[in-house]
Amino acid sequence: MKVWLLLLLFLASSAFAQKYTVLVYHGANPPYSFKENDKVVGIFTDIFARLAQLTGHEFEFVATSVARGQRFFDSGQVDIEPGVSMQWRIQQKVPGIYTITYAKSVEILLGNNANTLEDVSQAYGSLVGRVRGYRYGAFESHFDEDKLIVYDNISEKELLGQLAYGRLDYVLIGKDTAHYYMANNPAYRHFKDAYIIETAKVAMRLQPHLTDLKEQLNTALTTMVNNQEIAAIYKKYTDYQH
């Protein structure tokens, strides 16, 4: 009897289990998703591995560029975009629906042995590195020849190398990304979070028709947040105090 009951439970759960595609950005996007020994790893991989356990669903990563990824979402070719704020995608053709927020995205000015800034004007006259093409909204009012002098480069990795060599005074960068590199490169451990530019709560963005999945993910994410599982995953990749 027990065997039949277990079989029925398995068949029932299998009937409701689905496969969903998850958008990640190819190349190095640490600590969220990146390749290690030809395998995609990172915060998103760990979160969705746990979500798979809690929901019974399978999640397949689709790696592409940011621009192409947004086209994929608009055309329905991917189901989920993780780690985004609703405000970032409000102008998209398909804004999507959102789960509960489960973490924060913090943009900072990272300095080389810099003191914490009470006001960004204290850094005026400094050379600040920025990834080419990245936008910073209202904060860009501080960019000018007599304010923050902006130098563009192709990636955070390149900018951090220039910061280490003293060629830049600050770098505009995500806090999690900065702390990931600091955790993995002892030469960067003296960098300091000098100023918080923006803090945004992030969620999972879903295709509008995935209302049932939204509720399932909300339940699972609530469990993970309450059990400190999300915090532990972020700490795994960004804790440089060890």
Short mmCIF file of C-alpha atoms in Angstrom, two decimals:
data_model
loop_
_atom_site.label_atom_id
_atom_site.label_comp_id
_atom_site.label_asym_id
_atom_site.label_seq_id
_atom_site.Cartn_x
_atom_site.Cartn_y
_atom_site.Cartn_z
CA MET A 1 0.00 0.00 0.00
CA LYS A 2 2.79 2.40 0.93
CA VAL A 3 4.55 1.67 -2.37
CA TRP A 4 1.42 2.53 -4.35
CA LEU A 5 0.92 5.72 -2.32
CA LEU A 6 4.48 6.84 -2.96
CA LEU A 7 4.07 6.03 -6.66
CA LEU A 8 0.88 8.07 -6.86
CA LEU A 9 2.54 11.01 -5.11
CA PHE A 10 5.48 10.82 -7.51
CA LEU A 11 3.20 10.71 -10.56
CA ALA A 12 1.16 13.62 -9.23
CA SER A 13 4.22 15.76 -8.62
CA SER A 14 5.65 14.82 -12.02
CA ALA A 15 2.44 15.87 -13.72
CA PHE A 16 2.74 19.38 -12.31
CA ALA A 17 6.52 19.73 -12.73
CA GLN A 18 7.47 22.02 -15.60
CA LYS A 19 10.64 23.19 -17.32
CA TYR A 20 11.31 26.94 -17.43
CA THR A 21 14.05 28.96 -19.09
CA VAL A 22 16.06 31.50 -17.10
CA LEU A 23 17.88 34.42 -18.70
CA VAL A 24 21.51 34.99 -17.72
CA TYR A 25 24.07 37.18 -19.42
CA HIS A 26 26.95 35.43 -21.15
CA GLY A 27 30.57 36.14 -20.47
CA ALA A 28 31.69 37.13 -17.00
CA ASN A 29 28.85 38.45 -14.86
CA PRO A 30 30.20 37.50 -11.44
CA PRO A 31 29.01 36.83 -8.86
CA TYR A 32 25.58 36.28 -10.43
CA SER A 33 26.54 33.93 -13.26
CA PHE A 34 29.92 32.99 -14.69
CA LYS A 35 31.80 29.97 -15.97
CA GLU A 36 34.11 27.90 -13.83
CA ASN A 37 35.66 24.74 -15.29
CA ASP A 38 33.25 25.00 -18.25
CA LYS A 39 30.27 25.03 -15.87
CA VAL A 40 27.90 27.94 -15.17
CA VAL A 41 28.08 28.83 -11.47
CA GLY A 42 27.18 31.77 -9.28
CA ILE A 43 24.42 33.27 -7.17
CA PHE A 44 21.67 32.62 -9.73
CA THR A 45 22.74 29.00 -10.22
CA ASP A 46 22.61 28.35 -6.48
CA ILE A 47 19.26 30.11 -6.02
CA PHE A 48 17.60 28.17 -8.84
CA ALA A 49 19.06 24.87 -7.67
CA ARG A 50 17.25 25.43 -4.38
CA LEU A 51 14.08 26.70 -6.11
CA ALA A 52 14.05 23.49 -8.15
CA GLN A 53 14.08 21.49 -4.90
CA LEU A 54 11.28 23.54 -3.37
CA THR A 55 8.99 23.71 -6.43
CA GLY A 56 9.75 20.48 -8.26
CA HIS A 57 10.33 22.43 -11.49
CA GLU A 58 13.38 22.33 -13.74
CA PHE A 59 15.18 25.54 -14.66
CA GLU A 60 17.36 25.82 -17.75
CA PHE A 61 19.73 28.78 -18.20
CA VAL A 62 19.82 30.69 -21.49
CA ALA A 63 23.02 32.75 -21.77
CA THR A 64 23.08 35.73 -24.10
CA SER A 65 23.90 39.44 -24.27
CA VAL A 66 21.85 42.04 -22.39
CA ALA A 67 20.30 43.53 -25.55
CA ARG A 68 19.47 40.15 -27.07
CA GLY A 69 18.18 38.90 -23.72
CA GLN A 70 15.64 41.70 -23.57
CA ARG A 71 14.50 40.85 -27.10
CA PHE A 72 14.20 37.20 -26.06
CA PHE A 73 11.98 38.19 -23.12
CA ASP A 74 9.83 40.52 -25.24
CA SER A 75 9.28 37.74 -27.79
CA GLY A 76 8.53 35.10 -25.15
CA GLN A 77 11.65 33.03 -25.80
CA VAL A 78 12.65 33.03 -22.11
CA ASP A 79 10.41 32.66 -19.08
CA ILE A 80 12.35 34.28 -16.23
CA GLU A 81 14.83 37.10 -15.75
CA PRO A 82 16.30 36.98 -12.23
CA GLY A 83 17.75 39.75 -10.09
CA VAL A 84 15.99 42.80 -11.54
CA SER A 85 14.07 45.78 -10.22
CA MET A 86 10.68 46.57 -11.71
CA GLN A 87 11.85 50.13 -12.37
CA TRP A 88 14.67 48.90 -14.63
CA ARG A 89 12.26 47.23 -17.08
CA ILE A 90 9.23 49.53 -16.93
CA GLN A 91 9.87 50.80 -20.48
CA GLN A 92 10.19 47.34 -22.01
CA LYS A 93 7.66 46.10 -24.56
CA VAL A 94 6.74 43.30 -22.12
CA PRO A 95 7.30 44.62 -18.57
CA GLY A 96 6.39 41.23 -17.10
CA ILE A 97 5.12 40.29 -13.66
CA TYR A 98 7.29 40.08 -10.57
CA THR A 99 7.81 37.83 -7.58
CA ILE A 100 8.44 39.17 -4.12
CA THR A 101 11.76 40.98 -3.72
CA TYR A 102 14.41 38.75 -2.20
CA ALA A 103 17.65 40.80 -2.23
CA LYS A 104 19.08 44.25 -2.87
CA SER A 105 21.22 45.61 -5.68
CA VAL A 106 23.56 48.34 -4.47
CA GLU A 107 25.60 50.57 -6.79
CA ILE A 108 28.63 52.22 -5.18
CA LEU A 109 31.69 54.35 -5.72
CA LEU A 110 34.56 52.02 -4.87
CA GLY A 111 37.78 53.71 -3.82
CA ASN A 112 41.42 52.73 -3.49
CA ASN A 113 42.19 53.28 0.21
CA ALA A 114 39.51 55.99 0.11
CA ASN A 115 37.61 57.38 3.06
CA THR A 116 33.83 57.19 3.15
CA LEU A 117 32.29 60.19 1.44
CA GLU A 118 29.58 62.13 3.29
CA ASP A 119 28.65 63.85 0.03
CA VAL A 120 29.63 62.95 -3.51
CA SER A 121 30.88 66.50 -4.07
CA GLN A 122 33.84 65.59 -1.85
CA ALA A 123 35.09 63.46 -4.74
CA TYR A 124 34.82 66.22 -7.36
CA GLY A 125 37.98 66.46 -9.44
CA SER A 126 38.51 62.68 -9.18
CA LEU A 127 38.92 60.30 -12.11
CA VAL A 128 36.10 57.74 -11.98
CA GLY A 129 35.95 54.53 -13.99
CA ARG A 130 32.69 53.37 -15.58
CA VAL A 131 31.80 50.39 -17.75
CA ARG A 132 31.10 51.72 -21.23
CA GLY A 133 27.37 51.92 -21.90
CA TYR A 134 26.25 51.71 -18.26
CA ARG A 135 23.83 54.43 -17.17
CA TYR A 136 23.40 55.94 -13.72
CA GLY A 137 20.28 58.08 -14.01
CA ALA A 138 20.14 61.18 -11.84
CA PHE A 139 23.64 60.48 -10.50
CA GLU A 140 25.03 61.46 -13.90
CA SER A 141 24.43 65.11 -12.95
CA HIS A 142 27.73 64.71 -11.06
CA PHE A 143 29.63 63.91 -14.28
CA ASP A 144 31.51 66.89 -15.74
CA GLU A 145 34.99 68.29 -16.19
CA ASP A 146 34.75 70.17 -12.89
CA LYS A 147 32.89 67.37 -11.07
CA LEU A 148 33.50 63.62 -11.47
CA ILE A 149 35.68 63.02 -14.50
CA VAL A 150 34.46 59.80 -16.12
CA TYR A 151 36.74 57.29 -17.82
CA ASP A 152 35.06 54.42 -19.72
CA ASN A 153 36.37 50.88 -20.08
CA ILE A 154 34.95 47.59 -21.30
CA SER A 155 34.40 45.77 -17.97
CA GLU A 156 34.47 45.95 -14.17
CA LYS A 157 37.47 43.60 -14.22
CA GLU A 158 39.52 46.04 -16.31
CA LEU A 159 38.50 49.00 -14.16
CA LEU A 160 39.44 47.26 -10.92
CA GLY A 161 42.91 46.56 -12.31
CA GLN A 162 43.29 50.25 -13.12
CA LEU A 163 42.06 51.20 -9.65
CA ALA A 164 44.63 48.88 -8.09
CA TYR A 165 47.43 50.51 -10.10
CA GLY A 166 46.31 53.98 -9.03
CA ARG A 167 45.21 55.05 -12.52
CA LEU A 168 41.69 55.73 -11.23
CA ASP A 169 40.48 57.27 -7.99
CA TYR A 170 37.11 55.51 -7.92
CA VAL A 171 35.10 52.96 -9.87
CA LEU A 172 31.34 52.91 -10.41
CA ILE A 173 30.37 49.32 -9.70
CA GLY A 174 27.80 47.02 -8.13
CA LYS A 175 28.62 46.26 -4.50
CA ASP A 176 28.23 42.49 -4.95
CA THR A 177 30.49 42.51 -8.01
CA ALA A 178 33.13 44.56 -6.19
CA HIS A 179 33.08 42.30 -3.15
CA TYR A 180 33.29 39.18 -5.33
CA TYR A 181 36.52 40.42 -6.90
CA MET A 182 37.83 41.52 -3.51
CA ALA A 183 37.12 38.06 -2.11
CA ASN A 184 39.03 36.42 -4.96
CA ASN A 185 41.98 38.83 -5.28
CA PRO A 186 43.93 39.73 -2.12
CA ALA A 187 45.43 42.74 -3.95
CA TYR A 188 41.96 44.32 -3.95
CA ARG A 189 41.13 43.82 -0.26
CA HIS A 190 42.12 47.39 0.64
CA PHE A 191 39.44 48.85 -1.65
CA LYS A 192 36.70 50.68 0.23
CA ASP A 193 33.00 51.28 -0.38
CA ALA A 194 33.21 55.06 -0.48
CA TYR A 195 29.68 56.11 -1.42
CA ILE A 196 26.30 54.45 -2.07
CA ILE A 197 24.83 55.66 -5.36
CA GLU A 198 21.61 53.67 -5.45
CA THR A 199 19.88 50.79 -3.71
CA ALA A 200 17.16 48.79 -5.45
CA LYS A 201 15.19 45.75 -4.30
CA VAL A 202 15.35 42.92 -6.83
CA ALA A 203 12.92 40.17 -7.79
CA MET A 204 12.32 37.56 -10.48
CA ARG A 205 10.68 38.96 -13.63
CA LEU A 206 8.32 36.49 -15.31
CA GLN A 207 6.32 36.30 -18.48
CA PRO A 208 2.84 37.76 -17.80
CA HIS A 209 1.00 34.43 -18.21
CA LEU A 210 3.09 32.63 -15.54
CA THR A 211 0.84 33.61 -12.65
CA ASP A 212 0.86 30.13 -11.07
CA LEU A 213 4.65 29.98 -11.22
CA LYS A 214 4.81 33.43 -9.62
CA GLU A 215 2.88 32.18 -6.59
CA GLN A 216 5.03 29.05 -6.32
CA LEU A 217 8.23 31.08 -6.51
CA ASN A 218 6.87 33.55 -3.95
CA THR A 219 6.31 30.70 -1.51
CA ALA A 220 9.75 29.21 -2.16
CA LEU A 221 11.57 32.57 -2.02
CA THR A 222 9.80 33.44 1.24
CA THR A 223 11.09 30.19 2.72
CA MET A 224 14.61 30.91 1.49
CA VAL A 225 14.60 34.48 2.81
CA ASN A 226 13.19 33.47 6.21
CA ASN A 227 15.75 30.67 6.54
CA GLN A 228 18.61 33.03 5.60
CA GLU A 229 19.37 30.85 2.57
CA ILE A 230 19.48 33.80 0.16
CA ALA A 231 21.84 35.70 2.46
CA ALA A 232 24.08 32.63 2.74
CA ILE A 233 24.28 32.26 -1.06
CA TYR A 234 25.26 35.91 -1.51
CA LYS A 235 27.81 35.63 1.31
CA LYS A 236 29.35 32.54 -0.32
CA TYR A 237 30.44 34.65 -3.30
CA THR A 238 31.00 38.09 -1.77
CA ASP A 239 32.45 37.59 1.72
CA TYR A 240 36.03 38.91 1.59
CA GLN A 241 36.59 39.05 5.36
CA HIS A 242 37.82 35.43 5.56
#
